[in-house]
Amino acid sequence: MFARRDYVRDYMMIPPGTGETGVANMIVEIPRGRRTKFEVDKATGMIKMDRYLYSSTMYPGDYGFIPQTLAEDGDPSDILVMVNEPTFSGCLIEARIVGVFKMRDKGQNDFKLLAVPHKDPLFGDILALDDVPHHFLREVEHFFSTYKVLEGVTIEPLGWANAEEGAVEVRASIDRFRKTLGNF
């Protein structure tokens, strides 16, 4: 017999940051190159398959959330991390925020933080949005602008903002979490 664990609480025990300025902890839900939408199930804490994307497009980086945050859409803050190879669902990555893609999904702000693995030397020179290859930014913008079109969902892209605005968004999401859900 298996002992029941509170997996959601386990994920939420991870602090939102590492203590280093501009570095957040992120939990991977969807590895790069997948079109399967995985997410942490709030009832069980397990990572479950939510759905397949309706289009043949794939996530351009590892995608997940920052624990102990609450974005304006009521979910933890979304974050996409540039990686050379996909990791796996449930993986913890120390991610250096380099920017934020601002968009609205169904009329609600749904910002996507962009980051790089903080300790990966291949991304050591990427400290700001201007350091990210322009084409990669276009791929991310195209992905998030179109990935729900065949579902009948309209996304309104609002453009890119720098790492400082990304940090402001993370801080606001941490504050929103603490005011709404309390401290763990």
mmCIF file with all atom_site columns, C-alpha atoms in Angstrom:
data_model
loop_
_atom_site.group_PDB
_atom_site.id
_atom_site.type_symbol
_atom_site.label_atom_id
_atom_site.label_alt_id
_atom_site.label_comp_id
_atom_site.label_asym_id
_atom_site.label_entity_id
_atom_site.label_seq_id
_atom_site.pdbx_PDB_ins_code
_atom_site.Cartn_x
_atom_site.Cartn_y
_atom_site.Cartn_z
_atom_site.occupancy
_atom_site.B_iso_or_equiv
_atom_site.pdbx_formal_charge
_atom_site.auth_seq_id
_atom_site.auth_comp_id
_atom_site.auth_asym_id
_atom_site.auth_atom_id
_atom_site.pdbx_PDB_model_num
ATOM 1   C CA . MET A 1 1   ? 0.000   0.000  0.000   1.00 0.00 ? 1   MET A CA 1
ATOM 2   C CA . PHE A 1 2   ? 1.275   3.463  -0.900  1.00 0.00 ? 2   PHE A CA 1
ATOM 3   C CA . ALA A 1 3   ? 1.267   6.296  1.607   1.00 0.00 ? 3   ALA A CA 1
ATOM 4   C CA . ARG A 1 4   ? -0.648  9.310  0.348   1.00 0.00 ? 4   ARG A CA 1
ATOM 5   C CA . ARG A 1 5   ? 1.491   12.394 -0.133  1.00 0.00 ? 5   ARG A CA 1
ATOM 6   C CA . ASP A 1 6   ? 0.372   15.931 -0.590  1.00 0.00 ? 6   ASP A CA 1
ATOM 7   C CA . TYR A 1 7   ? 2.152   16.565 -3.880  1.00 0.00 ? 7   TYR A CA 1
ATOM 8   C CA . VAL A 1 8   ? 0.663   20.031 -4.388  1.00 0.00 ? 8   VAL A CA 1
ATOM 9   C CA . ARG A 1 9   ? 2.001   21.058 -1.009  1.00 0.00 ? 9   ARG A CA 1
ATOM 10  C CA . ASP A 1 10  ? 5.377   19.512 -1.935  1.00 0.00 ? 10  ASP A CA 1
ATOM 11  C CA . TYR A 1 11  ? 5.570   21.668 -5.072  1.00 0.00 ? 11  TYR A CA 1
ATOM 12  C CA . MET A 1 12  ? 4.422   24.723 -3.170  1.00 0.00 ? 12  MET A CA 1
ATOM 13  C CA . MET A 1 13  ? 7.086   24.224 -0.479  1.00 0.00 ? 13  MET A CA 1
ATOM 14  C CA . ILE A 1 14  ? 9.682   25.165 -3.086  1.00 0.00 ? 14  ILE A CA 1
ATOM 15  C CA . PRO A 1 15  ? 10.443  28.880 -2.774  1.00 0.00 ? 15  PRO A CA 1
ATOM 16  C CA . PRO A 1 16  ? 9.736   31.085 -5.802  1.00 0.00 ? 16  PRO A CA 1
ATOM 17  C CA . GLY A 1 17  ? 13.351  32.238 -5.987  1.00 0.00 ? 17  GLY A CA 1
ATOM 18  C CA . THR A 1 18  ? 16.860  31.143 -5.189  1.00 0.00 ? 18  THR A CA 1
ATOM 19  C CA . GLY A 1 19  ? 17.914  34.247 -3.283  1.00 0.00 ? 19  GLY A CA 1
ATOM 20  C CA . GLU A 1 20  ? 19.874  35.511 -6.283  1.00 0.00 ? 20  GLU A CA 1
ATOM 21  C CA . THR A 1 21  ? 18.491  38.606 -7.971  1.00 0.00 ? 21  THR A CA 1
ATOM 22  C CA . GLY A 1 22  ? 16.571  37.745 -11.134 1.00 0.00 ? 22  GLY A CA 1
ATOM 23  C CA . VAL A 1 23  ? 16.702  33.965 -10.593 1.00 0.00 ? 23  VAL A CA 1
ATOM 24  C CA . ALA A 1 24  ? 13.468  32.045 -10.082 1.00 0.00 ? 24  ALA A CA 1
ATOM 25  C CA . ASN A 1 25  ? 12.720  28.410 -9.381  1.00 0.00 ? 25  ASN A CA 1
ATOM 26  C CA . MET A 1 26  ? 10.547  26.851 -12.043 1.00 0.00 ? 26  MET A CA 1
ATOM 27  C CA . ILE A 1 27  ? 8.798   23.512 -12.194 1.00 0.00 ? 27  ILE A CA 1
ATOM 28  C CA . VAL A 1 28  ? 8.642   22.043 -15.697 1.00 0.00 ? 28  VAL A CA 1
ATOM 29  C CA . GLU A 1 29  ? 5.225   20.861 -16.772 1.00 0.00 ? 29  GLU A CA 1
ATOM 30  C CA . ILE A 1 30  ? 5.820   20.586 -20.531 1.00 0.00 ? 30  ILE A CA 1
ATOM 31  C CA . PRO A 1 31  ? 9.245   19.730 -21.965 1.00 0.00 ? 31  PRO A CA 1
ATOM 32  C CA . ARG A 1 32  ? 10.450  21.502 -25.112 1.00 0.00 ? 32  ARG A CA 1
ATOM 33  C CA . GLY A 1 33  ? 9.261   19.974 -28.373 1.00 0.00 ? 33  GLY A CA 1
ATOM 34  C CA . ARG A 1 34  ? 6.018   18.534 -26.987 1.00 0.00 ? 34  ARG A CA 1
ATOM 35  C CA . ARG A 1 35  ? 2.489   19.300 -28.053 1.00 0.00 ? 35  ARG A CA 1
ATOM 36  C CA . THR A 1 36  ? 1.028   17.472 -25.071 1.00 0.00 ? 36  THR A CA 1
ATOM 37  C CA . LYS A 1 37  ? -0.287  19.926 -22.474 1.00 0.00 ? 37  LYS A CA 1
ATOM 38  C CA . PHE A 1 38  ? 0.704   18.625 -19.052 1.00 0.00 ? 38  PHE A CA 1
ATOM 39  C CA . GLU A 1 39  ? -0.101  20.462 -15.834 1.00 0.00 ? 39  GLU A CA 1
ATOM 40  C CA . VAL A 1 40  ? -0.015  19.856 -12.119 1.00 0.00 ? 40  VAL A CA 1
ATOM 41  C CA . ASP A 1 41  ? -3.451  18.616 -11.075 1.00 0.00 ? 41  ASP A CA 1
ATOM 42  C CA . LYS A 1 42  ? -4.582  20.773 -8.147  1.00 0.00 ? 42  LYS A CA 1
ATOM 43  C CA . ALA A 1 43  ? -6.613  17.949 -6.595  1.00 0.00 ? 43  ALA A CA 1
ATOM 44  C CA . THR A 1 44  ? -3.899  15.281 -6.562  1.00 0.00 ? 44  THR A CA 1
ATOM 45  C CA . GLY A 1 45  ? -0.655  17.174 -7.123  1.00 0.00 ? 45  GLY A CA 1
ATOM 46  C CA . MET A 1 46  ? 0.276   14.715 -9.854  1.00 0.00 ? 46  MET A CA 1
ATOM 47  C CA . ILE A 1 47  ? 1.344   15.893 -13.283 1.00 0.00 ? 47  ILE A CA 1
ATOM 48  C CA . LYS A 1 48  ? -1.491  14.950 -15.597 1.00 0.00 ? 48  LYS A CA 1
ATOM 49  C CA . MET A 1 49  ? -2.091  15.162 -19.297 1.00 0.00 ? 49  MET A CA 1
ATOM 50  C CA . ASP A 1 50  ? -4.576  17.992 -19.721 1.00 0.00 ? 50  ASP A CA 1
ATOM 51  C CA . ARG A 1 51  ? -4.921  17.886 -23.508 1.00 0.00 ? 51  ARG A CA 1
ATOM 52  C CA . TYR A 1 52  ? -3.086  17.842 -26.802 1.00 0.00 ? 52  TYR A CA 1
ATOM 53  C CA . LEU A 1 53  ? -2.592  21.107 -28.600 1.00 0.00 ? 53  LEU A CA 1
ATOM 54  C CA . TYR A 1 54  ? -5.064  21.338 -31.466 1.00 0.00 ? 54  TYR A CA 1
ATOM 55  C CA . SER A 1 55  ? -2.336  22.434 -33.884 1.00 0.00 ? 55  SER A CA 1
ATOM 56  C CA . SER A 1 56  ? 0.900   20.733 -34.881 1.00 0.00 ? 56  SER A CA 1
ATOM 57  C CA . THR A 1 57  ? 2.966   23.424 -33.165 1.00 0.00 ? 57  THR A CA 1
ATOM 58  C CA . MET A 1 58  ? 5.262   22.440 -30.268 1.00 0.00 ? 58  MET A CA 1
ATOM 59  C CA . TYR A 1 59  ? 6.522   24.230 -27.171 1.00 0.00 ? 59  TYR A CA 1
ATOM 60  C CA . PRO A 1 60  ? 9.743   26.120 -28.069 1.00 0.00 ? 60  PRO A CA 1
ATOM 61  C CA . GLY A 1 61  ? 11.277  25.630 -24.605 1.00 0.00 ? 61  GLY A CA 1
ATOM 62  C CA . ASP A 1 62  ? 10.584  23.909 -21.288 1.00 0.00 ? 62  ASP A CA 1
ATOM 63  C CA . TYR A 1 63  ? 7.340   25.412 -19.990 1.00 0.00 ? 63  TYR A CA 1
ATOM 64  C CA . GLY A 1 64  ? 5.991   25.467 -16.470 1.00 0.00 ? 64  GLY A CA 1
ATOM 65  C CA . PHE A 1 65  ? 5.361   27.639 -13.443 1.00 0.00 ? 65  PHE A CA 1
ATOM 66  C CA . ILE A 1 66  ? 7.063   29.444 -10.591 1.00 0.00 ? 66  ILE A CA 1
ATOM 67  C CA . PRO A 1 67  ? 5.926   28.012 -7.230  1.00 0.00 ? 67  PRO A CA 1
ATOM 68  C CA . GLN A 1 68  ? 4.359   30.298 -4.620  1.00 0.00 ? 68  GLN A CA 1
ATOM 69  C CA . THR A 1 69  ? 3.180   32.771 -7.249  1.00 0.00 ? 69  THR A CA 1
ATOM 70  C CA . LEU A 1 70  ? -0.299  33.756 -8.399  1.00 0.00 ? 70  LEU A CA 1
ATOM 71  C CA . ALA A 1 71  ? -0.648  35.433 -11.778 1.00 0.00 ? 71  ALA A CA 1
ATOM 72  C CA . GLU A 1 72  ? -3.582  37.640 -12.748 1.00 0.00 ? 72  GLU A CA 1
ATOM 73  C CA . ASP A 1 73  ? -5.319  34.661 -14.416 1.00 0.00 ? 73  ASP A CA 1
ATOM 74  C CA . GLY A 1 74  ? -5.500  32.793 -11.079 1.00 0.00 ? 74  GLY A CA 1
ATOM 75  C CA . ASP A 1 75  ? -2.754  30.263 -11.876 1.00 0.00 ? 75  ASP A CA 1
ATOM 76  C CA . PRO A 1 76  ? 0.913   30.285 -10.874 1.00 0.00 ? 76  PRO A CA 1
ATOM 77  C CA . SER A 1 77  ? 3.160   32.488 -13.043 1.00 0.00 ? 77  SER A CA 1
ATOM 78  C CA . ASP A 1 78  ? 3.943   30.919 -16.431 1.00 0.00 ? 78  ASP A CA 1
ATOM 79  C CA . ILE A 1 79  ? 7.556   30.625 -17.484 1.00 0.00 ? 79  ILE A CA 1
ATOM 80  C CA . LEU A 1 80  ? 9.289   29.360 -20.631 1.00 0.00 ? 80  LEU A CA 1
ATOM 81  C CA . VAL A 1 81  ? 12.957  28.400 -20.303 1.00 0.00 ? 81  VAL A CA 1
ATOM 82  C CA . MET A 1 82  ? 15.281  28.183 -23.302 1.00 0.00 ? 82  MET A CA 1
ATOM 83  C CA . VAL A 1 83  ? 16.996  24.793 -23.155 1.00 0.00 ? 83  VAL A CA 1
ATOM 84  C CA . ASN A 1 84  ? 19.326  22.901 -25.476 1.00 0.00 ? 84  ASN A CA 1
ATOM 85  C CA . GLU A 1 85  ? 17.467  19.678 -24.849 1.00 0.00 ? 85  GLU A CA 1
ATOM 86  C CA . PRO A 1 86  ? 14.176  19.031 -23.085 1.00 0.00 ? 86  PRO A CA 1
ATOM 87  C CA . THR A 1 87  ? 14.189  18.053 -19.430 1.00 0.00 ? 87  THR A CA 1
ATOM 88  C CA . PHE A 1 88  ? 11.113  16.301 -17.998 1.00 0.00 ? 88  PHE A CA 1
ATOM 89  C CA . SER A 1 89  ? 7.822   17.067 -16.286 1.00 0.00 ? 89  SER A CA 1
ATOM 90  C CA . GLY A 1 90  ? 8.411   17.830 -12.602 1.00 0.00 ? 90  GLY A CA 1
ATOM 91  C CA . CYS A 1 91  ? 12.015  18.968 -13.097 1.00 0.00 ? 91  CYS A CA 1
ATOM 92  C CA . LEU A 1 92  ? 13.159  21.941 -11.003 1.00 0.00 ? 92  LEU A CA 1
ATOM 93  C CA . ILE A 1 93  ? 15.200  24.522 -12.949 1.00 0.00 ? 93  ILE A CA 1
ATOM 94  C CA . GLU A 1 94  ? 16.916  27.574 -11.495 1.00 0.00 ? 94  GLU A CA 1
ATOM 95  C CA . ALA A 1 95  ? 15.951  30.057 -14.205 1.00 0.00 ? 95  ALA A CA 1
ATOM 96  C CA . ARG A 1 96  ? 17.379  33.515 -14.879 1.00 0.00 ? 96  ARG A CA 1
ATOM 97  C CA . ILE A 1 97  ? 14.582  35.822 -16.081 1.00 0.00 ? 97  ILE A CA 1
ATOM 98  C CA . VAL A 1 98  ? 15.518  37.692 -19.273 1.00 0.00 ? 98  VAL A CA 1
ATOM 99  C CA . GLY A 1 99  ? 12.139  39.092 -20.336 1.00 0.00 ? 99  GLY A CA 1
ATOM 100 C CA . VAL A 1 100 ? 8.403   38.670 -20.465 1.00 0.00 ? 100 VAL A CA 1
ATOM 101 C CA . PHE A 1 101 ? 5.996   38.175 -23.373 1.00 0.00 ? 101 PHE A CA 1
ATOM 102 C CA . LYS A 1 102 ? 2.820   40.046 -22.581 1.00 0.00 ? 102 LYS A CA 1
ATOM 103 C CA . MET A 1 103 ? -0.449  38.757 -23.992 1.00 0.00 ? 103 MET A CA 1
ATOM 104 C CA . ARG A 1 104 ? -4.131  38.439 -23.227 1.00 0.00 ? 104 ARG A CA 1
ATOM 105 C CA . ASP A 1 105 ? -5.958  35.115 -23.338 1.00 0.00 ? 105 ASP A CA 1
ATOM 106 C CA . LYS A 1 106 ? -9.762  35.390 -23.415 1.00 0.00 ? 106 LYS A CA 1
ATOM 107 C CA . GLY A 1 107 ? -9.399  39.063 -22.438 1.00 0.00 ? 107 GLY A CA 1
ATOM 108 C CA . GLN A 1 108 ? -7.257  38.333 -19.347 1.00 0.00 ? 108 GLN A CA 1
ATOM 109 C CA . ASN A 1 109 ? -3.577  39.158 -18.887 1.00 0.00 ? 109 ASN A CA 1
ATOM 110 C CA . ASP A 1 110 ? -1.588  35.951 -19.355 1.00 0.00 ? 110 ASP A CA 1
ATOM 111 C CA . PHE A 1 111 ? 2.074   36.951 -19.249 1.00 0.00 ? 111 PHE A CA 1
ATOM 112 C CA . LYS A 1 112 ? 4.796   34.440 -20.151 1.00 0.00 ? 112 LYS A CA 1
ATOM 113 C CA . LEU A 1 113 ? 8.164   34.944 -18.477 1.00 0.00 ? 113 LEU A CA 1
ATOM 114 C CA . LEU A 1 114 ? 11.193  34.048 -20.582 1.00 0.00 ? 114 LEU A CA 1
ATOM 115 C CA . ALA A 1 115 ? 14.276  32.661 -18.881 1.00 0.00 ? 115 ALA A CA 1
ATOM 116 C CA . VAL A 1 116 ? 17.449  30.649 -19.370 1.00 0.00 ? 116 VAL A CA 1
ATOM 117 C CA . PRO A 1 117 ? 18.923  27.939 -17.124 1.00 0.00 ? 117 PRO A CA 1
ATOM 118 C CA . HIS A 1 118 ? 20.952  29.943 -14.632 1.00 0.00 ? 118 HIS A CA 1
ATOM 119 C CA . LYS A 1 119 ? 23.808  27.445 -14.337 1.00 0.00 ? 119 LYS A CA 1
ATOM 120 C CA . ASP A 1 120 ? 24.100  26.398 -17.988 1.00 0.00 ? 120 ASP A CA 1
ATOM 121 C CA . PRO A 1 121 ? 27.317  27.871 -19.415 1.00 0.00 ? 121 PRO A CA 1
ATOM 122 C CA . LEU A 1 122 ? 25.849  27.891 -22.933 1.00 0.00 ? 122 LEU A CA 1
ATOM 123 C CA . PHE A 1 123 ? 23.386  30.546 -21.731 1.00 0.00 ? 123 PHE A CA 1
ATOM 124 C CA . GLY A 1 124 ? 25.865  32.393 -19.508 1.00 0.00 ? 124 GLY A CA 1
ATOM 125 C CA . ASP A 1 125 ? 25.975  35.416 -21.830 1.00 0.00 ? 125 ASP A CA 1
ATOM 126 C CA . ILE A 1 126 ? 22.205  35.776 -22.037 1.00 0.00 ? 126 ILE A CA 1
ATOM 127 C CA . LEU A 1 127 ? 21.382  38.298 -19.339 1.00 0.00 ? 127 LEU A CA 1
ATOM 128 C CA . ALA A 1 128 ? 18.745  40.432 -21.055 1.00 0.00 ? 128 ALA A CA 1
ATOM 129 C CA . LEU A 1 129 ? 16.134  40.245 -23.776 1.00 0.00 ? 129 LEU A CA 1
ATOM 130 C CA . ASP A 1 130 ? 18.530  41.920 -26.230 1.00 0.00 ? 130 ASP A CA 1
ATOM 131 C CA . ASP A 1 131 ? 20.905  38.945 -25.787 1.00 0.00 ? 131 ASP A CA 1
ATOM 132 C CA . VAL A 1 132 ? 18.283  36.422 -26.951 1.00 0.00 ? 132 VAL A CA 1
ATOM 133 C CA . PRO A 1 133 ? 18.436  35.590 -30.674 1.00 0.00 ? 133 PRO A CA 1
ATOM 134 C CA . HIS A 1 134 ? 15.786  37.679 -32.397 1.00 0.00 ? 134 HIS A CA 1
ATOM 135 C CA . HIS A 1 135 ? 14.434  34.692 -34.316 1.00 0.00 ? 135 HIS A CA 1
ATOM 136 C CA . PHE A 1 136 ? 13.840  32.753 -31.100 1.00 0.00 ? 136 PHE A CA 1
ATOM 137 C CA . LEU A 1 137 ? 11.770  35.662 -29.752 1.00 0.00 ? 137 LEU A CA 1
ATOM 138 C CA . ARG A 1 138 ? 9.742   35.606 -32.984 1.00 0.00 ? 138 ARG A CA 1
ATOM 139 C CA . GLU A 1 139 ? 9.194   31.828 -32.576 1.00 0.00 ? 139 GLU A CA 1
ATOM 140 C CA . VAL A 1 140 ? 7.963   32.273 -28.996 1.00 0.00 ? 140 VAL A CA 1
ATOM 141 C CA . GLU A 1 141 ? 5.671   35.130 -29.987 1.00 0.00 ? 141 GLU A CA 1
ATOM 142 C CA . HIS A 1 142 ? 4.287   33.125 -32.916 1.00 0.00 ? 142 HIS A CA 1
ATOM 143 C CA . PHE A 1 143 ? 3.761   30.045 -30.747 1.00 0.00 ? 143 PHE A CA 1
ATOM 144 C CA . PHE A 1 144 ? 1.817   31.854 -28.025 1.00 0.00 ? 144 PHE A CA 1
ATOM 145 C CA . SER A 1 145 ? -0.109  33.925 -30.580 1.00 0.00 ? 145 SER A CA 1
ATOM 146 C CA . THR A 1 146 ? -1.327  30.876 -32.514 1.00 0.00 ? 146 THR A CA 1
ATOM 147 C CA . TYR A 1 147 ? -1.260  27.755 -30.314 1.00 0.00 ? 147 TYR A CA 1
ATOM 148 C CA . LYS A 1 148 ? -4.946  28.058 -29.365 1.00 0.00 ? 148 LYS A CA 1
ATOM 149 C CA . VAL A 1 149 ? -6.367  29.285 -32.691 1.00 0.00 ? 149 VAL A CA 1
ATOM 150 C CA . LEU A 1 150 ? -7.817  25.885 -33.664 1.00 0.00 ? 150 LEU A CA 1
ATOM 151 C CA . GLU A 1 151 ? -9.507  25.734 -30.237 1.00 0.00 ? 151 GLU A CA 1
ATOM 152 C CA . GLY A 1 152 ? -11.339 28.930 -31.149 1.00 0.00 ? 152 GLY A CA 1
ATOM 153 C CA . VAL A 1 153 ? -9.448  30.987 -28.553 1.00 0.00 ? 153 VAL A CA 1
ATOM 154 C CA . THR A 1 154 ? -8.226  34.422 -29.524 1.00 0.00 ? 154 THR A CA 1
ATOM 155 C CA . ILE A 1 155 ? -4.888  35.506 -28.111 1.00 0.00 ? 155 ILE A CA 1
ATOM 156 C CA . GLU A 1 156 ? -3.985  39.187 -28.139 1.00 0.00 ? 156 GLU A CA 1
ATOM 157 C CA . PRO A 1 157 ? -0.194  39.616 -28.247 1.00 0.00 ? 157 PRO A CA 1
ATOM 158 C CA . LEU A 1 158 ? 0.984   42.755 -26.440 1.00 0.00 ? 158 LEU A CA 1
ATOM 159 C CA . GLY A 1 159 ? 4.711   42.408 -27.118 1.00 0.00 ? 159 GLY A CA 1
ATOM 160 C CA . TRP A 1 160 ? 7.929   41.896 -25.216 1.00 0.00 ? 160 TRP A CA 1
ATOM 161 C CA . ALA A 1 161 ? 9.173   43.611 -22.070 1.00 0.00 ? 161 ALA A CA 1
ATOM 162 C CA . ASN A 1 162 ? 12.631  43.495 -20.494 1.00 0.00 ? 162 ASN A CA 1
ATOM 163 C CA . ALA A 1 163 ? 13.981  41.499 -17.545 1.00 0.00 ? 163 ALA A CA 1
ATOM 164 C CA . GLU A 1 164 ? 13.224  44.325 -15.113 1.00 0.00 ? 164 GLU A CA 1
ATOM 165 C CA . GLU A 1 165 ? 9.527   44.207 -16.038 1.00 0.00 ? 165 GLU A CA 1
ATOM 166 C CA . GLY A 1 166 ? 9.685   40.427 -15.741 1.00 0.00 ? 166 GLY A CA 1
ATOM 167 C CA . ALA A 1 167 ? 11.062  40.795 -12.206 1.00 0.00 ? 167 ALA A CA 1
ATOM 168 C CA . VAL A 1 168 ? 8.252   43.236 -11.357 1.00 0.00 ? 168 VAL A CA 1
ATOM 169 C CA . GLU A 1 169 ? 5.728   40.676 -12.614 1.00 0.00 ? 169 GLU A CA 1
ATOM 170 C CA . VAL A 1 170 ? 7.303   37.911 -10.497 1.00 0.00 ? 170 VAL A CA 1
ATOM 171 C CA . ARG A 1 171 ? 7.293   40.129 -7.375  1.00 0.00 ? 171 ARG A CA 1
ATOM 172 C CA . ALA A 1 172 ? 3.631   41.083 -7.960  1.00 0.00 ? 172 ALA A CA 1
ATOM 173 C CA . SER A 1 173 ? 2.734   37.390 -8.386  1.00 0.00 ? 173 SER A CA 1
ATOM 174 C CA . ILE A 1 174 ? 4.548   36.462 -5.154  1.00 0.00 ? 174 ILE A CA 1
ATOM 175 C CA . ASP A 1 175 ? 2.739   39.253 -3.294  1.00 0.00 ? 175 ASP A CA 1
ATOM 176 C CA . ARG A 1 176 ? -0.612  38.191 -4.796  1.00 0.00 ? 176 ARG A CA 1
ATOM 177 C CA . PHE A 1 177 ? 0.039   34.590 -3.710  1.00 0.00 ? 177 PHE A CA 1
ATOM 178 C CA . ARG A 1 178 ? 0.918   35.589 -0.147  1.00 0.00 ? 178 ARG A CA 1
ATOM 179 C CA . LYS A 1 179 ? -2.092  37.863 0.207   1.00 0.00 ? 179 LYS A CA 1
ATOM 180 C CA . THR A 1 180 ? -4.471  35.295 -1.281  1.00 0.00 ? 180 THR A CA 1
ATOM 181 C CA . LEU A 1 181 ? -3.125  31.894 -0.280  1.00 0.00 ? 181 LEU A CA 1
ATOM 182 C CA . GLY A 1 182 ? -0.766  32.675 2.594   1.00 0.00 ? 182 GLY A CA 1
ATOM 183 C CA . ASN A 1 183 ? 2.784   31.631 3.286   1.00 0.00 ? 183 ASN A CA 1
ATOM 184 C CA . PHE A 1 184 ? 3.955   28.028 3.163   1.00 0.00 ? 184 PHE A CA 1
#
